[in-house]
Coordinates of N, CA and C in Angstrom, one line a residue:
M1 N -20.6 -9.4 -12.3 CA -19.7 -8.2 -12.4 C -18.7 -8.2 -12.6
S2 N -18.5 -7.9 -14.3 CA -16.9 -7.9 -14.6 C -16.5 -6.4 -14.0
D3 N -14.8 -6.6 -13.2 CA -14.4 -5.3 -13.0 C -12.9 -5.3 -14.3
D4 N -13.6 -4.2 -15.0 CA -12.9 -4.5 -16.0 C -11.7 -2.8 -15.9
R5 N -11.3 -2.1 -14.8 CA -10.5 -1.0 -14.5 C -9.3 -1.5 -14.2
G6 N -8.3 -0.5 -14.5 CA -6.9 -1.1 -14.2 C -6.6 -0.5 -12.8
Y7 N -5.7 -0.9 -12.3 CA -5.5 -1.1 -10.8 C -3.6 -1.0 -10.8
Q8 N -3.5 -0.6 -9.2 CA -2.0 0.1 -9.1 C -1.6 -0.1 -7.5
V9 N -0.5 -1.0 -7.3 CA -0.6 -0.7 -5.6 C 0.1 1.1 -5.2
V10 N -0.6 1.2 -4.3 CA 0.5 2.1 -4.1 C 0.6 2.0 -2.3
R11 N 1.7 2.9 -1.9 CA 2.4 3.1 -0.6 C 1.8 4.5 0.3
N12 N 2.1 4.8 1.3 CA 2.2 6.0 2.1 C 3.6 6.3 2.9
D13 N 3.4 7.2 3.3 CA 4.7 7.1 4.2 C 5.1 6.3 5.8
E14 N 4.2 6.1 6.0 CA 3.8 4.6 7.2 C 4.1 3.4 6.5
E15 N 4.5 3.0 5.5 CA 4.6 2.2 4.4 C 3.6 0.9 4.4
Q16 N 2.0 2.0 4.9 CA 1.2 1.2 4.8 C 0.5 1.0 3.0
Y17 N -0.1 -0.2 2.6 CA -0.6 -0.3 1.6 C -2.1 -0.5 0.8
S18 N -2.0 -0.1 0.1 CA -3.3 -0.1 -0.6 C -4.0 -0.2 -2.3
I19 N -4.5 -0.2 -3.0 CA -4.9 -0.2 -4.4 C -5.9 0.9 -5.0
W20 N -5.1 1.2 -5.6 CA -5.7 2.7 -6.4 C -6.1 3.1 -8.1
W21 N -6.8 3.2 -8.1 CA -7.3 3.1 -10.1 C -6.3 3.6 -10.8
T22 N -5.6 3.0 -12.1 CA -4.5 3.7 -12.7 C -5.2 5.3 -13.4
D23 N -6.2 5.2 -13.4 CA -7.2 6.1 -14.8 C -7.5 8.0 -13.4
R24 N -6.9 7.3 -12.3 CA -7.2 8.5 -11.5 C -5.7 8.9 -10.8
D25 N -5.8 10.1 -10.6 CA -4.9 11.0 -9.7 C -4.9 10.2 -8.2
L26 N -3.7 10.1 -7.8 CA -3.3 9.3 -6.1 C -3.6 10.5 -5.5
P27 N -4.6 10.3 -4.6 CA -5.1 11.3 -3.2 C -3.5 11.5 -2.7
A28 N -3.5 12.7 -1.9 CA -2.1 13.3 -1.0 C -1.7 12.6 -0.1
G29 N -0.2 12.2 -0.5 CA 0.5 11.4 0.9 C 0.6 10.1 -0.1
W30 N 0.2 9.5 -0.7 CA 0.2 8.0 -1.4 C 1.0 8.2 -2.9
Y31 N 2.2 6.8 -3.1 CA 2.9 6.7 -4.2 C 2.6 5.6 -5.1
A32 N 3.1 5.6 -6.1 CA 2.3 4.3 -6.7 C 4.2 3.9 -6.5
E33 N 3.7 2.1 -6.2 CA 5.0 1.2 -5.4 C 5.4 0.3 -6.9
G34 N 4.5 0.2 -8.3 CA 5.0 0.0 -9.4 C 4.4 -1.3 -9.4
T35 N 3.6 -1.6 -9.1 CA 2.8 -2.7 -9.4 C 1.6 -2.3 -10.4
E36 N 0.9 -2.5 -11.4 CA -0.3 -2.2 -12.2 C -0.8 -3.7 -12.3
G37 N -2.2 -3.5 -12.5 CA -2.4 -5.3 -12.7 C -4.4 -5.4 -12.5
T38 N -4.8 -6.3 -12.5 CA -6.2 -6.7 -11.9 C -6.1 -6.3 -10.5
R39 N -7.7 -5.7 -9.9 CA -7.6 -5.6 -8.4 C -7.2 -6.8 -7.4
D40 N -7.3 -8.1 -8.1 CA -7.3 -9.5 -7.4 C -5.1 -9.6 -7.7
E41 N -4.7 -8.7 -8.7 CA -3.6 -9.1 -8.8 C -2.8 -8.3 -7.8
C42 N -3.4 -6.9 -8.0 CA -2.5 -6.1 -6.8 C -2.8 -6.3 -5.8
L43 N -4.0 -7.3 -5.1 CA -4.0 -7.4 -4.0 C -3.1 -8.8 -3.3
A44 N -3.0 -9.4 -3.8 CA -1.8 -10.2 -4.0 C -0.6 -10.0 -3.9
K45 N -0.6 -8.9 -4.6 CA 0.7 -8.1 -4.2 C 1.0 -8.0 -2.8
I46 N 0.2 -7.0 -2.4 CA -0.1 -6.3 -1.1 C 0.6 -7.5 -0.4
G47 N -0.5 -8.9 -0.2 CA -0.5 -9.5 0.4 C 1.1 -10.3 0.9
E48 N 1.8 -9.9 -0.8 CA 3.3 -10.7 -0.4 C 4.1 -9.5 -0.1
I49 N 4.0 -8.3 0.0 CA 5.3 -7.4 0.3 C 4.3 -6.6 2.2
W50 N 3.4 -6.8 2.1 CA 3.4 -6.2 3.7 C 3.0 -7.2 5.0
T51 N 3.7 -7.6 5.0 CA 4.0 -8.5 6.4 C 4.0 -8.1 7.6
D52 N 4.2 -7.0 7.5 CA 4.0 -6.0 8.8 C 3.1 -5.3 9.0
M53 N 1.9 -5.2 9.8 CA 1.0 -4.1 9.4 C 0.9 -2.8 10.0
R54 N 2.1 -2.9 11.3 CA 2.6 -1.6 11.9 C 3.2 -0.7 10.9
P55 N 2.5 0.6 11.4 CA 2.9 1.8 10.9 C 4.3 1.9 10.9
L56 N 5.3 2.3 9.7 CA 6.7 2.7 9.8 C 6.9 3.6 11.5
S57 N 5.9 4.5 11.5 CA 6.7 5.0 13.0 C 6.7 4.5 14.1
L58 N 5.9 2.9 14.3 CA 5.2 2.4 15.6 C 6.5 1.5 15.7
R59 N 6.9 0.7 14.1 CA 8.1 -0.1 14.5 C 9.2 1.0 14.6
L60 N 9.7 1.6 14.4 CA 10.4 2.7 14.5 C 10.6 2.6 16.4
R61 N 9.5 3.7 16.9 CA 9.6 3.7 18.3 C 10.0 2.4 19.2
M62 N 9.4 1.1 18.6 CA 9.1 -0.2 19.5 C 11.1 -0.4 18.9
E63 N 12.0 -0.7 17.8 CA 12.8 -0.8 17.7 C 13.9 0.5 18.6
A64 N 13.4 1.4 18.9 CA 14.5 1.8 20.1 C 14.0 2.2 21.2
A65 N 13.0 1.9 21.5 CA 12.9 1.0 23.1 C 13.7 -0.2 23.3
G66 N 13.3 -0.9 22.1 CA 14.1 -2.3 22.6 C 15.8 -2.0 22.4
S67 N 16.4 -1.3 21.6 CA 17.6 -1.5 22.0 C 18.1 -0.5 23.0
A68 N 17.3 0.3 23.7 CA 17.7 1.0 25.1 C 17.4 -0.1 26.0
A69 N 16.8 -0.9 26.4 CA 16.8 -1.6 27.3 C 17.9 -2.6 27.4

């Protein structure tokens, strides 16, 4: 089965990434990252840029706790 849809990489305020169809409006809270292409191309981009799976709020809390020690 061929997937001829266009996809884009999207990111939310917690710096979590996903893919979304280019022909649909983005869901609330998600923003275009700038990469568009096939599903596999977009997933490969996410694999390159999303190296820390922790949400931004958790990373900031951990960083603050580490600097307070």
